[in-house]
Structure formats: structure tokens, C-alpha cells
Coordinates of C-alpha atoms in Angstrom, one line a residue:
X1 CA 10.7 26.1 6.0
X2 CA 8.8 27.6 9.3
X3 CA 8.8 27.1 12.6
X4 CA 11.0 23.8 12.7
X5 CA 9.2 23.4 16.1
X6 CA 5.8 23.2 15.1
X7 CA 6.8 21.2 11.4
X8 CA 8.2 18.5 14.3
X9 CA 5.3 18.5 16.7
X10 CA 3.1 17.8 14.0
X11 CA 5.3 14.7 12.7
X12 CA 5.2 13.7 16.6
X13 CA 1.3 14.1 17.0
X14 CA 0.8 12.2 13.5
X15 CA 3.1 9.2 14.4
X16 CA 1.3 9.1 18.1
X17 CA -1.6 9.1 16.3
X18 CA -0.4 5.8 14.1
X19 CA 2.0 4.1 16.9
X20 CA 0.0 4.6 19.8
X21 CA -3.4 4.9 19.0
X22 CA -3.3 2.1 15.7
X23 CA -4.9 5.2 13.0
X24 CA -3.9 4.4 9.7
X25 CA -1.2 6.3 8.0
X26 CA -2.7 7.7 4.9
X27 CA -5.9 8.6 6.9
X28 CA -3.5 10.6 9.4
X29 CA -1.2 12.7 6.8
X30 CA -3.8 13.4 4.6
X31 CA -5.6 14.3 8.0
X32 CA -2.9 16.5 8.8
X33 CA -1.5 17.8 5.7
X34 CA -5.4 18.6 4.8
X35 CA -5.2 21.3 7.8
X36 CA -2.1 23.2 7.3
X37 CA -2.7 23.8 3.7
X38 CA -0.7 26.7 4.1
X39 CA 2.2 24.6 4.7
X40 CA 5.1 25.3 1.7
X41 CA 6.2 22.7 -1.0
X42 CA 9.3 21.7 1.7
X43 CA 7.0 21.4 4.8
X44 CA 4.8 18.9 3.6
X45 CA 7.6 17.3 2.1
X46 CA 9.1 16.9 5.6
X47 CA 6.3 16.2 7.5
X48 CA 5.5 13.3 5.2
X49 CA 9.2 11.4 4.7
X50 CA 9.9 11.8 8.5
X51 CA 6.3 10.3 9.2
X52 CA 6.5 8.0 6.7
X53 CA 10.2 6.9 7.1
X54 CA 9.6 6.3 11.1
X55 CA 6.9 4.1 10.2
X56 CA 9.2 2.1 7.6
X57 CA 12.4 1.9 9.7
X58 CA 10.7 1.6 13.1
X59 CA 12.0 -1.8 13.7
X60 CA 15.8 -0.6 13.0
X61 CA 15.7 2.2 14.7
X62 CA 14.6 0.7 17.5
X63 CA 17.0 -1.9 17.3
X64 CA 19.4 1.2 17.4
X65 CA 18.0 3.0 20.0
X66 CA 18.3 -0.4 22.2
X67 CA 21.9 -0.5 21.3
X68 CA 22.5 2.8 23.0
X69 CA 19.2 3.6 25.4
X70 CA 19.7 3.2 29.3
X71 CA 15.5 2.2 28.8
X72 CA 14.7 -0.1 26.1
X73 CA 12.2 1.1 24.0
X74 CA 9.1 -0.7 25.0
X75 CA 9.7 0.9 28.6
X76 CA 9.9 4.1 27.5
X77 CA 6.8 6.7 27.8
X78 CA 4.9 7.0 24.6
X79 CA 5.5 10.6 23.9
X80 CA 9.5 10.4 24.9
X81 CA 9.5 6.9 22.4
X82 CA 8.4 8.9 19.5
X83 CA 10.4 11.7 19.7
X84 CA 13.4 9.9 20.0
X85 CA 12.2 7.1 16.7
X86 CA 11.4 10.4 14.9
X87 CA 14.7 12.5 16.1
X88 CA 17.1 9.2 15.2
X89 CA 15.5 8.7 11.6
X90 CA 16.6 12.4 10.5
X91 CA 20.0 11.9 12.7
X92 CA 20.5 8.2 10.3
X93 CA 18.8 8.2 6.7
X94 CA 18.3 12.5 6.3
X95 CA 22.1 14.0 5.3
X96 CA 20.5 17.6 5.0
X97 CA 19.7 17.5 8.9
X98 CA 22.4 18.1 10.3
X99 CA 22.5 15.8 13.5
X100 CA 23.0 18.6 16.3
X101 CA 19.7 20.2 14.9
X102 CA 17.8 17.0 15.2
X103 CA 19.1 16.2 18.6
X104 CA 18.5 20.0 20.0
X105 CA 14.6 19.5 18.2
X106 CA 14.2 16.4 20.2
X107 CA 15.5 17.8 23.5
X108 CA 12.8 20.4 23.0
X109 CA 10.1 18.6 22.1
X110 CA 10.6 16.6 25.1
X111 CA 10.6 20.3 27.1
X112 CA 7.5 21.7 25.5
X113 CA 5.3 18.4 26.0
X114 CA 6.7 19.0 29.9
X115 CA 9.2 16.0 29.9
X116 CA 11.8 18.3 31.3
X117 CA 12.9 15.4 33.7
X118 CA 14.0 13.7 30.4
X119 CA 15.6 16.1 28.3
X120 CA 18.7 14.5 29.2
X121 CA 18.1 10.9 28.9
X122 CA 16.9 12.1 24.9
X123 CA 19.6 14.0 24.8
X124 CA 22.4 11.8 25.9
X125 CA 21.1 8.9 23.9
X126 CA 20.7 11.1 20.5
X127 CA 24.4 12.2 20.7
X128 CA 25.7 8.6 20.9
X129 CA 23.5 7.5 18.0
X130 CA 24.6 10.4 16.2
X131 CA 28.4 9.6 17.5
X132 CA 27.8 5.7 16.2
X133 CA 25.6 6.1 13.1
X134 CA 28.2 4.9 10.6
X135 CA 29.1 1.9 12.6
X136 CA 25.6 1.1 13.2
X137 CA 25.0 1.2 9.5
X138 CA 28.3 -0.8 8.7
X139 CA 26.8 -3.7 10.7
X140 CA 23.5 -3.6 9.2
X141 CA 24.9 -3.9 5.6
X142 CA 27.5 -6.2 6.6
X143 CA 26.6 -9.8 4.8
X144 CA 27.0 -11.7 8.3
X145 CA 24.4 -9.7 10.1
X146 CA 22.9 -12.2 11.9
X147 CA 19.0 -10.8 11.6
X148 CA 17.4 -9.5 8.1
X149 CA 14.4 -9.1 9.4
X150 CA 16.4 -6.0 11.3
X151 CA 18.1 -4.7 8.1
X152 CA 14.9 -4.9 6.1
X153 CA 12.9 -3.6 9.1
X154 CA 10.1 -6.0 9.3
X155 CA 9.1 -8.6 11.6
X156 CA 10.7 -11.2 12.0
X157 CA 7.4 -13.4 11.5
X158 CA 7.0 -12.5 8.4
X159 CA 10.5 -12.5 7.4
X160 CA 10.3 -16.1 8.3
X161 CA 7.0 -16.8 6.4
X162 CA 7.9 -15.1 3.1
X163 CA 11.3 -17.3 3.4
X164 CA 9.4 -20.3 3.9
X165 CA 7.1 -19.4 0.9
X166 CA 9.2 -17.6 -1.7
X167 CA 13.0 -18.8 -1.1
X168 CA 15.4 -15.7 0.9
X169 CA 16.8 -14.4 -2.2
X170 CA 13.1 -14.1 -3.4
X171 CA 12.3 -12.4 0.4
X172 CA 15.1 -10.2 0.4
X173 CA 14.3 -8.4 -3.1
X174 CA 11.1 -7.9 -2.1
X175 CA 11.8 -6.1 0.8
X176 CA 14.7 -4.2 -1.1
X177 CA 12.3 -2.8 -3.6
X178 CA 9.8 -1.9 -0.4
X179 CA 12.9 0.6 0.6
X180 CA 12.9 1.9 -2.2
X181 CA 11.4 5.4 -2.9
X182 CA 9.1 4.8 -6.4
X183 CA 7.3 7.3 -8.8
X184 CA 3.2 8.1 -8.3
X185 CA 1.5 5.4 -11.1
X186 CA -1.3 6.4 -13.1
X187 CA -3.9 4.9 -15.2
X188 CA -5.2 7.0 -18.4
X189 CA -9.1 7.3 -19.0
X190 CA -8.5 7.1 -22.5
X191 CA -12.2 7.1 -23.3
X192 CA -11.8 10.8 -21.6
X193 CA -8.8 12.2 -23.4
X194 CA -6.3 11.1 -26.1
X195 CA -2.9 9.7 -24.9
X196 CA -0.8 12.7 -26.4
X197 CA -3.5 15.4 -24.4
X198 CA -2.8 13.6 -21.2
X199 CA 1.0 13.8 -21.4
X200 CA 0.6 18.0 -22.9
X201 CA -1.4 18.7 -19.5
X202 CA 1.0 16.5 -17.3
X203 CA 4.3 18.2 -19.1
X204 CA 3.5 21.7 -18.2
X205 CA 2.9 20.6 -14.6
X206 CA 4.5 17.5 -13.6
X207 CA 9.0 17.1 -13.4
X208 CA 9.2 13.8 -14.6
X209 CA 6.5 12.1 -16.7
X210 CA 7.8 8.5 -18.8
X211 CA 5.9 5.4 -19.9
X212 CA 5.4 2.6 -18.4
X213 CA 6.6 -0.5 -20.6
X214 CA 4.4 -2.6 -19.2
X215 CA 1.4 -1.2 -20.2
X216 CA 0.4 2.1 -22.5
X217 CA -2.4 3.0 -20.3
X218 CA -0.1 3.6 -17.2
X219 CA 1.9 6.7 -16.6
X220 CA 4.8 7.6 -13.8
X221 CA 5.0 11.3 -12.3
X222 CA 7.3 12.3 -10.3
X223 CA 8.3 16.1 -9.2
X224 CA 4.8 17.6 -8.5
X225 CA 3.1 19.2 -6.2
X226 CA -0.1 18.3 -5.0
X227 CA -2.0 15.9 -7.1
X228 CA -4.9 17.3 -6.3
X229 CA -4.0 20.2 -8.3
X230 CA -3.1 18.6 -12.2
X231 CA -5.5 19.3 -15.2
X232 CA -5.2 15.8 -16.0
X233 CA -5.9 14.8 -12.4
X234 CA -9.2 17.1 -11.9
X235 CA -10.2 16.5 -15.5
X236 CA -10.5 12.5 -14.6
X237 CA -8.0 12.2 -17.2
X238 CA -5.9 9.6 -14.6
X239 CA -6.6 7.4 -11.9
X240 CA -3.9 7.3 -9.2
X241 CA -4.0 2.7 -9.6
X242 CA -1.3 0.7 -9.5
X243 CA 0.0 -1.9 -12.5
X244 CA -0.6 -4.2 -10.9
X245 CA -4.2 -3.4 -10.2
X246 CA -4.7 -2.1 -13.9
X247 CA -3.4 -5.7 -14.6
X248 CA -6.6 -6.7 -13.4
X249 CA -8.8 -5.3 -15.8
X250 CA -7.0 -5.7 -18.8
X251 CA -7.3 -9.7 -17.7
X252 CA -10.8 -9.7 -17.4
X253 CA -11.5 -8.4 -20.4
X254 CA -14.8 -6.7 -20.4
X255 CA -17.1 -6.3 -23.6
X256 CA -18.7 -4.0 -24.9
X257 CA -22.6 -3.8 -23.1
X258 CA -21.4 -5.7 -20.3
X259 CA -23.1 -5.4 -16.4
X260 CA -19.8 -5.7 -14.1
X261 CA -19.9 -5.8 -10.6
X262 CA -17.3 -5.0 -8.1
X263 CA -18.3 -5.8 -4.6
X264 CA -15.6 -4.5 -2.6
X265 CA -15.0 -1.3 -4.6
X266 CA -13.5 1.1 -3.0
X267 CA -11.6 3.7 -3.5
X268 CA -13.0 2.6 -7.2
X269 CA -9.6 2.5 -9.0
X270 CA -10.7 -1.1 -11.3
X271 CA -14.2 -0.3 -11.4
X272 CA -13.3 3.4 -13.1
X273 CA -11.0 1.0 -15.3
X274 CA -14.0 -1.3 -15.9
X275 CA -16.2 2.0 -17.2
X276 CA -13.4 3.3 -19.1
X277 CA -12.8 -0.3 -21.2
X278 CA -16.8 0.2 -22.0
X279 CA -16.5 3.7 -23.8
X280 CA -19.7 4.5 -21.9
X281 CA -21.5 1.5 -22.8
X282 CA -23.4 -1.0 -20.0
X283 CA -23.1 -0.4 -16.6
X284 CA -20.3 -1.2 -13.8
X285 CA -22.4 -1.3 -10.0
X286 CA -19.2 -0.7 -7.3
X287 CA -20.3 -1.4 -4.2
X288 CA -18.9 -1.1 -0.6
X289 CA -19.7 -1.9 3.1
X290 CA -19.9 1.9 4.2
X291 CA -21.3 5.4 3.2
X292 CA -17.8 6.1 3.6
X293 CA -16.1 3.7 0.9
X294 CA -19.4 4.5 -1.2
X295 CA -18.3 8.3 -1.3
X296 CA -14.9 7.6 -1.9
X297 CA -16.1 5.9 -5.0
X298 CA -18.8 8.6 -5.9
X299 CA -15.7 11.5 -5.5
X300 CA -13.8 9.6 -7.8
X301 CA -16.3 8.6 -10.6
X302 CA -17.8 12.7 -10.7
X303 CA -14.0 13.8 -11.1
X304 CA -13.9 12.1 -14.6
X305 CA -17.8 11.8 -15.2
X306 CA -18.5 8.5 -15.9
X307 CA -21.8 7.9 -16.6
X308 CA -21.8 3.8 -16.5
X309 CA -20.8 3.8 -12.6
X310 CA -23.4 3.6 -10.1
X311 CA -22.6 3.0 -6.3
X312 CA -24.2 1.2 -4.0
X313 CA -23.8 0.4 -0.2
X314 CA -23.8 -3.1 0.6
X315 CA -22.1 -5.9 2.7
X316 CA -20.5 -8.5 0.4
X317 CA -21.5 -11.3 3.0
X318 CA -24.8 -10.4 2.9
X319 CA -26.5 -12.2 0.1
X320 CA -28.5 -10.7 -2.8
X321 CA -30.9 -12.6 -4.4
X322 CA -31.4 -9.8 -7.0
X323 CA -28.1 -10.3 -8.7
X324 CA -27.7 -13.9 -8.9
X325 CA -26.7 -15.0 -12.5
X326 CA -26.7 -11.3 -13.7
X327 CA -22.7 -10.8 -13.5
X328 CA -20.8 -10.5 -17.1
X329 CA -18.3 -10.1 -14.8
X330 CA -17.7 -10.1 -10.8
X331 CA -14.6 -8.4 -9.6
X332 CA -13.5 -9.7 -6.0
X333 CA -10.9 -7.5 -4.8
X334 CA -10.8 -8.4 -0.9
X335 CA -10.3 -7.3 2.2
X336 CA -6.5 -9.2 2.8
X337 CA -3.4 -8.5 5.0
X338 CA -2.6 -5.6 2.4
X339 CA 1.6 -7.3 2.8
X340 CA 2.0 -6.5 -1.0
X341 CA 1.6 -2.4 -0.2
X342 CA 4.0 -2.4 2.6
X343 CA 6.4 0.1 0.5
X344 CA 3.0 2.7 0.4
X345 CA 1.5 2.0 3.9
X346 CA 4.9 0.7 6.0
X347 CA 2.4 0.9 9.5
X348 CA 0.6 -2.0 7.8
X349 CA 4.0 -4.3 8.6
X350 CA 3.8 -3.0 12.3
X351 CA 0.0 -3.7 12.9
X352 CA -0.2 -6.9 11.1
X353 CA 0.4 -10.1 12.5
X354 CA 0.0 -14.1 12.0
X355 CA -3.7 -14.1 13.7
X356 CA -5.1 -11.6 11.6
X357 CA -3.9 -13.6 8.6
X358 CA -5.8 -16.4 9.2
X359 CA -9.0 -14.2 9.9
X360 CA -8.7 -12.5 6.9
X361 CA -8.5 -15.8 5.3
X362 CA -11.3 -16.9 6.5
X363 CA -13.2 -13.6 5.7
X364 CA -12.6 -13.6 2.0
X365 CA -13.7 -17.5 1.6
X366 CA -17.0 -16.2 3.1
X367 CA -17.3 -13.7 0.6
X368 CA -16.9 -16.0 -1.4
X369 CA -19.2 -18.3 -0.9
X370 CA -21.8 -15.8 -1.2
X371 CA -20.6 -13.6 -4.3
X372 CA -19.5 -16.3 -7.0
X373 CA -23.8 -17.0 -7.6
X374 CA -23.7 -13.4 -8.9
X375 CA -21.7 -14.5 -11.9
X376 CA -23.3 -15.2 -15.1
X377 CA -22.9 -19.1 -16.6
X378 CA -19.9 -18.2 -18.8
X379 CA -19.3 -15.1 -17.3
X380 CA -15.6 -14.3 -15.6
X381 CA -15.0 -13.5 -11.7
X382 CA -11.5 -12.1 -10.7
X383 CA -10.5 -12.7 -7.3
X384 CA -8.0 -10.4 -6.1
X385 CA -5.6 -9.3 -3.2
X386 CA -3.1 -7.0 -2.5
X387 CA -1.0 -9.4 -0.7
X388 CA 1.9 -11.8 -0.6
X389 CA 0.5 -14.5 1.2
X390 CA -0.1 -18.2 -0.2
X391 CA -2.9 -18.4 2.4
X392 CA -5.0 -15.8 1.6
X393 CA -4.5 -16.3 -2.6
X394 CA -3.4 -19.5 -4.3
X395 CA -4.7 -21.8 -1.3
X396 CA -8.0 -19.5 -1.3
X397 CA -7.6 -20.4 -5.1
X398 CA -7.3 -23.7 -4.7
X399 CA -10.5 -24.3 -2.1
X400 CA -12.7 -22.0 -4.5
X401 CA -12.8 -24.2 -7.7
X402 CA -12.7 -27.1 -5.2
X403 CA -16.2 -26.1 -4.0
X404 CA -17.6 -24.3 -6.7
X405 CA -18.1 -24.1 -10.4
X406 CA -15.6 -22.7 -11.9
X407 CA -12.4 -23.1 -14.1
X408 CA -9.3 -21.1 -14.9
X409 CA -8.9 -19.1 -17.8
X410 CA -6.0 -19.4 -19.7
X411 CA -4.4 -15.7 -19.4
X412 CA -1.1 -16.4 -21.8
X413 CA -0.4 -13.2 -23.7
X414 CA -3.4 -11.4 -22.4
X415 CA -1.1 -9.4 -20.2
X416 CA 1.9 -8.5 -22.6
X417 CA 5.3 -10.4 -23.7
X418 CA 6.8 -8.8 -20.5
X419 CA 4.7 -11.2 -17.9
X420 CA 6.3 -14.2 -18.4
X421 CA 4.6 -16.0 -15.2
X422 CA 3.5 -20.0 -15.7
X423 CA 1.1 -19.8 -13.4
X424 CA -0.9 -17.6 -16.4
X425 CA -1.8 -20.9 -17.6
X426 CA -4.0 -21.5 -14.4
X427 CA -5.6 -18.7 -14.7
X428 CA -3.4 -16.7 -11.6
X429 CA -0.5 -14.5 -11.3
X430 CA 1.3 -12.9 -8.0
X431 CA 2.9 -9.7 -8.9
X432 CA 6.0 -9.7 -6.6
X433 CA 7.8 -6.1 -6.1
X434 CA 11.4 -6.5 -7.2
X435 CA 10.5 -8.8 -10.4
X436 CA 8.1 -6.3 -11.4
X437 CA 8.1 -2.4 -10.7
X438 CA 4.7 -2.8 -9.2
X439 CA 3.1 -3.6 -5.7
X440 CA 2.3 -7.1 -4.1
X441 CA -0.1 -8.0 -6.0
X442 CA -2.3 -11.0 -6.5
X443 CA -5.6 -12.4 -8.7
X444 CA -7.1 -14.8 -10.3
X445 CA -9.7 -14.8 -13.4
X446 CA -11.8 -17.9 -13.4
X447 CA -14.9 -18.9 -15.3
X448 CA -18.1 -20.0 -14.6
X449 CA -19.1 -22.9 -15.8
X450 CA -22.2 -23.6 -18.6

């Protein structure tokens, strides 16, 4: 490793960045890990599990540090805050730190950004963490602990709403497989390459590759190094989507020929799916709100070459009269509360709250409204979320065929013997983490009615 000094300030300016200032996570490592490119293997490694395990424990360690700070944490200056939330996760969940090193890194930290005054309150309150870490952690795992929302770290809000809507045992393996560290999941072009050259490539360069069982397009790697630098991953060979989103596709089916439009496209994982599923035939349009989404898409579809993708920028509530009734399919895949990704983005728990819910609710009826009048007479629109929310997916459900005509497509066997869900009969499935090795996951594939 280098400088330990400078590895740490750049966690501290990255979760400032994310804590402070409300900057999505991804946007800041990659950000950050994008600059020092010259960083070892072990550097980015660190940078990332101490950013990203801060941002996933935030609400214990701060229930820690409140246990043993003379300031409670919301008092506390930003800068001093974060050094300490930082400093305590590699004093509690990192055994190869050992604690006097991440107390004396958080006592200079506090120097260097000229908190000199309060090198001794960090100090002082570091050591009696480090003095009471295996108590603390007794109590936390101790059945009788009077607050899960504090073992699970989440708030307590939506601890309380996923209880109310899913049952605690249901809550509390959800948030037990968001703890949990999981492998990268891929989806295989296999219009691009054959199955057995996919795995070749990934063998030579990737630790770990297996199958997934639920589904022979999708891969998990674990052990590399950058993604950025597999043959399989520069040759468009895979698509970094998750099974739950690949789930998605294979439910709605596409024919050969078919025009498929995806108005809320990006980063372009299910319309690349979409393109694949045609072998080059018809035409998938992914749209997006922004130049920005739009060129996430466009990176994405000139990695593997597809020649059936075009992108378009466009607002999905503004209507276009040009695509009415030309939809084989319509893929809805909306902005939501994003609760389902929690164990990939943990800052989404922390900047999410009951208000936003209902807006987003509201958002993706308007949607909608407008978008279903693409869709074809016959043809099939999948609504989709990456959420655990009742509100934002079967209720949504629910008001849609309500107001519009549509009906649910039977999806019973389309999936696999492993998805043994009854709500498949209704046309909709929620993908819970913990049930299945997936995210949060929600859609549902209705029909248009002749």
C-alpha cells in the first residue's frame, strides 16, 4: 500500500463528498478511483470497502460513537464526523487494521485538515471504541436488542414499513443478505460469442467464475481486477445486469423483427438484452431524459456493436405522438426509491426517505399515463422497479389496469422451475434479496388489449 495518509484522505474527501454534500456513491468512487489510476490492486481495494462500508454501517457506527462521544454525532463538525465514522469502521468490521493504526490515522487526519484543537477528543473517543468493540458487537447480536433497525443499520422508517409490508422475519433476511458481500453478475451476449468462449476469456482473467442456476445467460466473477480490463468485458461479450433485471427480458419475450422501446434506458443493461434476444433483427430505440444517460447507453451498445440499438434523448412525460401504437413491446423501468439496491448503493438508505416515496410514486403513474399509448394492440409493456415498496409497484400495478387497457400475462414457467412466486399468475413478481441471490427487484408484463 502507499502513503496510508493520502489512501485515508481520499476515503474522507469521497465520503464528504456523499455525507455532506448528498453526491451519489458510484458517481464519487468511480470519480475518484478514475484519478489515481495509478493506485495498486490493495489501494483501490481499501479506498472502496472503507467508503463503501461507512456508508452501509453509518447508522451503527454512529449509534457507537454516541455510546462513547462527549458530542453526539449530529453536533459534531463535518470533517471531524467523518473521520471518526471512517476511523471506527476499520477499528470494528476490518481485523487486518490493527486498531492503534486507525486511531493514530484519525488523530492525523484531524491535524492535517488543522483540527489540532480536536486531536484529542478523536483520539480519546477512538481508544474507548477500540477498548469496547467486542461488547458493542455482543449487544448488537444479542436476540433482545431492543432496535433492528440499529443492527441492520437502516432507518428506522423503513425498518418499520418493510415490517408492516413483508412480516420481520421477511425484513430481517432482507437486510441480512444486504450485509452481505456478493459476486459481480453478468449477462452473456450470446448472439456475440458462444457460452464456452465467454467462460475461456473470463478463466484466464477472472479468480472465480460459476453459473448461475437460475439462468444460463448469467455469470458470477469474483477475484478480478478492474472490469474494465476483461476480453469478455471490452469485447461486449457481458453486460454487468443483475438477475433480476435479466428476469425482465426473458419475461417479455421479444420476437424476432420486433420494434421495442425502452423509455427510461439507461445505463442500457435490458435494452442490450432486448438486441441480443433479436440476433440482430428489428430495432430496440433506448431512450433517456439527458445527453448524459443517452451516452451511458451509446458507451455501452459500441462496446459490444449492436447494430439494432439506437438512442434517443427524450423526457418520458413528454408525449410523442409519433410512436403511438408502434410498441411490440414498451419496457418501463422507472425512476423509483432504488430500496431493492441498497446492498450496491448503501447511501441510497441514508438519503431516502417517506416523502420522496410518495413523489416517486406519483412520478412513475405520470409516466405512465403518457407511455402505455405507445404499446401496440397486443403488444406487451413491462413495468419495472428496483424497489421493495408496495406503493411504488403492486399498488402502481393495481391503478394501471384500473385506468387503462391492459391485462396480465400469465408468466408460469416463463422464468424457470426455480421461481416459484403465485403472483406469476398476475402477471407480477417482487424479487426479494434473501429468497433469491439477486437485488430488490420488481415488474410487471401486462398486455394490451385488442
Amino acid at each position: 500500500m502507499t502513503d496510508t495518509g493520502n489512501i485515508r484522505e481520499l476515503v474522507l474527501d469521497s465520503l464528504i463528498e456523499i455525507l455532506e454534500k448528498g453526491s451519489y456513491s458510484h458517481v464519487i468512487l468511480s470519480q475518484a478511483l478514475g484519478k489515481y489510476q495509478y493506485l495498486s490492486k490493495q489501494d483501490r481495494g481499501f479506498v472502496t470497502r472503507v467508503t463503501e462500508g461507512v456508508l452501509e454501517y453509518q447508522i451503527q457506527i454512529d449509534w457507537m460513537l454516541n455510546h462513547y462521544s462527549s458530542i453526539k454525532v449530529e453536533k459534531m463538525k463535518p470533517v471531524i464526523r467523518t473521520i471518526l465514522r471512517m476511523s471506527v469502521y476499520q477499528i470494528v468490521y476490518m481485523d487486518r487494521i490493527p486498531d492503534s493504526a486507525a486511531c493514530n490515522e484519525g488523530v492525523k487526519l484531524a491535524i492535517k485538515r488543522k483540527f489540532v484543537g480536536l486531536k484529542g477528543f478523536v483520539n480519546g473517543t477512538l481508544r474507548r471504541i477500540s477498548r469496547e468493540k467486542e461488547n458493542l458487537l455482543k449487544e448488537l447480536s444479542d436476540p433482545a436488542f431492543p432496535w433492528p433497525w440499529i443492527r441492520y443499520s437502516v432507518p428506522e422508517w423503513l425498518y418499520d414499513m418493510w415490517k408492516e409490508e413483508l412480516g420481520q422475519e421477511q425484513t430481517d433476511r432482507i437486510l441480512s443478505a444486504f450485509l452481505r458481500e456478493a459476486p459481480t453478475t453478468v449477462r452473456c451476449n450470446l448472439s456475440l460469442a458462444s457460452k464456452s468462449e465467454i467462460l475461456d476469456s473470463l478463466s484466464a482473467q477472472v479468480a472465480q467464475v460459476s453459473q448461475s442456476p437460475y439462468s444460463e445467460k448469467v455469470l458470477l466473477l469474483s477475484g478480478y481486477d478492474h472490469l474494465e480490463g476483461l476480453e469478455a468485458f471490452l469485447k461486449g461479450w457481458i453486460q454487468v445486469q443483475d438477475l433480476s433485471s435479466v428476469f425482465a427480458g426473458e419475461a417479455a419475450r421479444p420476437k424476432k423483427g420486433s420494434y421495442i422501446l425502452d423509455v427510461c434506458a439507461a445505463p442500457g443493461g435490458k435494452s442490450l438484452h432486448m438486441a441480443d434476444m433479436l440476433a440482430g433483427t428489428g430495432m430496440v430505440e433506448a431512450r433517456d431524459i439527458s445527453q448524459a444517460k443517452a451516452a451511458l447507453i451509446e458507451e455501452n451498445r459500441d462496446r459490444a456493436g449492436f447494430s439494432n440499438v439506437c438512442v434517443n434523448v427524450w423526457n418520458a412525460l413528454e408525449p410523442d405522438p409519433g410512436s403511438i401504437e408502434k410498441a411490440d413491446i414498451l419496457l418501463a423501468d422507472l425512476p423509483c426509491s432504488g430500496l431493492g439496491i441498497i446492498g450496491k448503493k448503501p447511501d441510497i438508505k441514508l438519503h431516502m426517505c417517506p416523502e420522496k416515496l410518495e413523489t416517486l410514486r406519483k412520478l412513475q403513474r405520470e409516466i405512465l399515463s403518457v407511455v402505455w399509448q405507445y404499446v401496440k394492440p397486443g403488444g406487451i409493456l413491462v413495468y419495472s422497479t428496483c424497489t421493495i415498496h408496495k406503493g411504488e409497484n403492486q399498488e402502481n400495478t393495481e391503478w394501471f389496469l384500473k385506468n387503462f387497457p391492459f391485462e396480465p400475462v400469465d408468466l408460469t414457467g416463463q422464468l424457470g422451475d426455480r421461481i416459484q412466486e403465485l403472483s406469476q399468475k398476475e402477471g407480477q413478481i417482487q424479487f426479494l434479496p434473501g429468497t433469491y441471490p439477486c437485488d430488490g427487484f420488481y415488474m410487471a408484463v401486462l398486455k394490451r388489449k385488442i
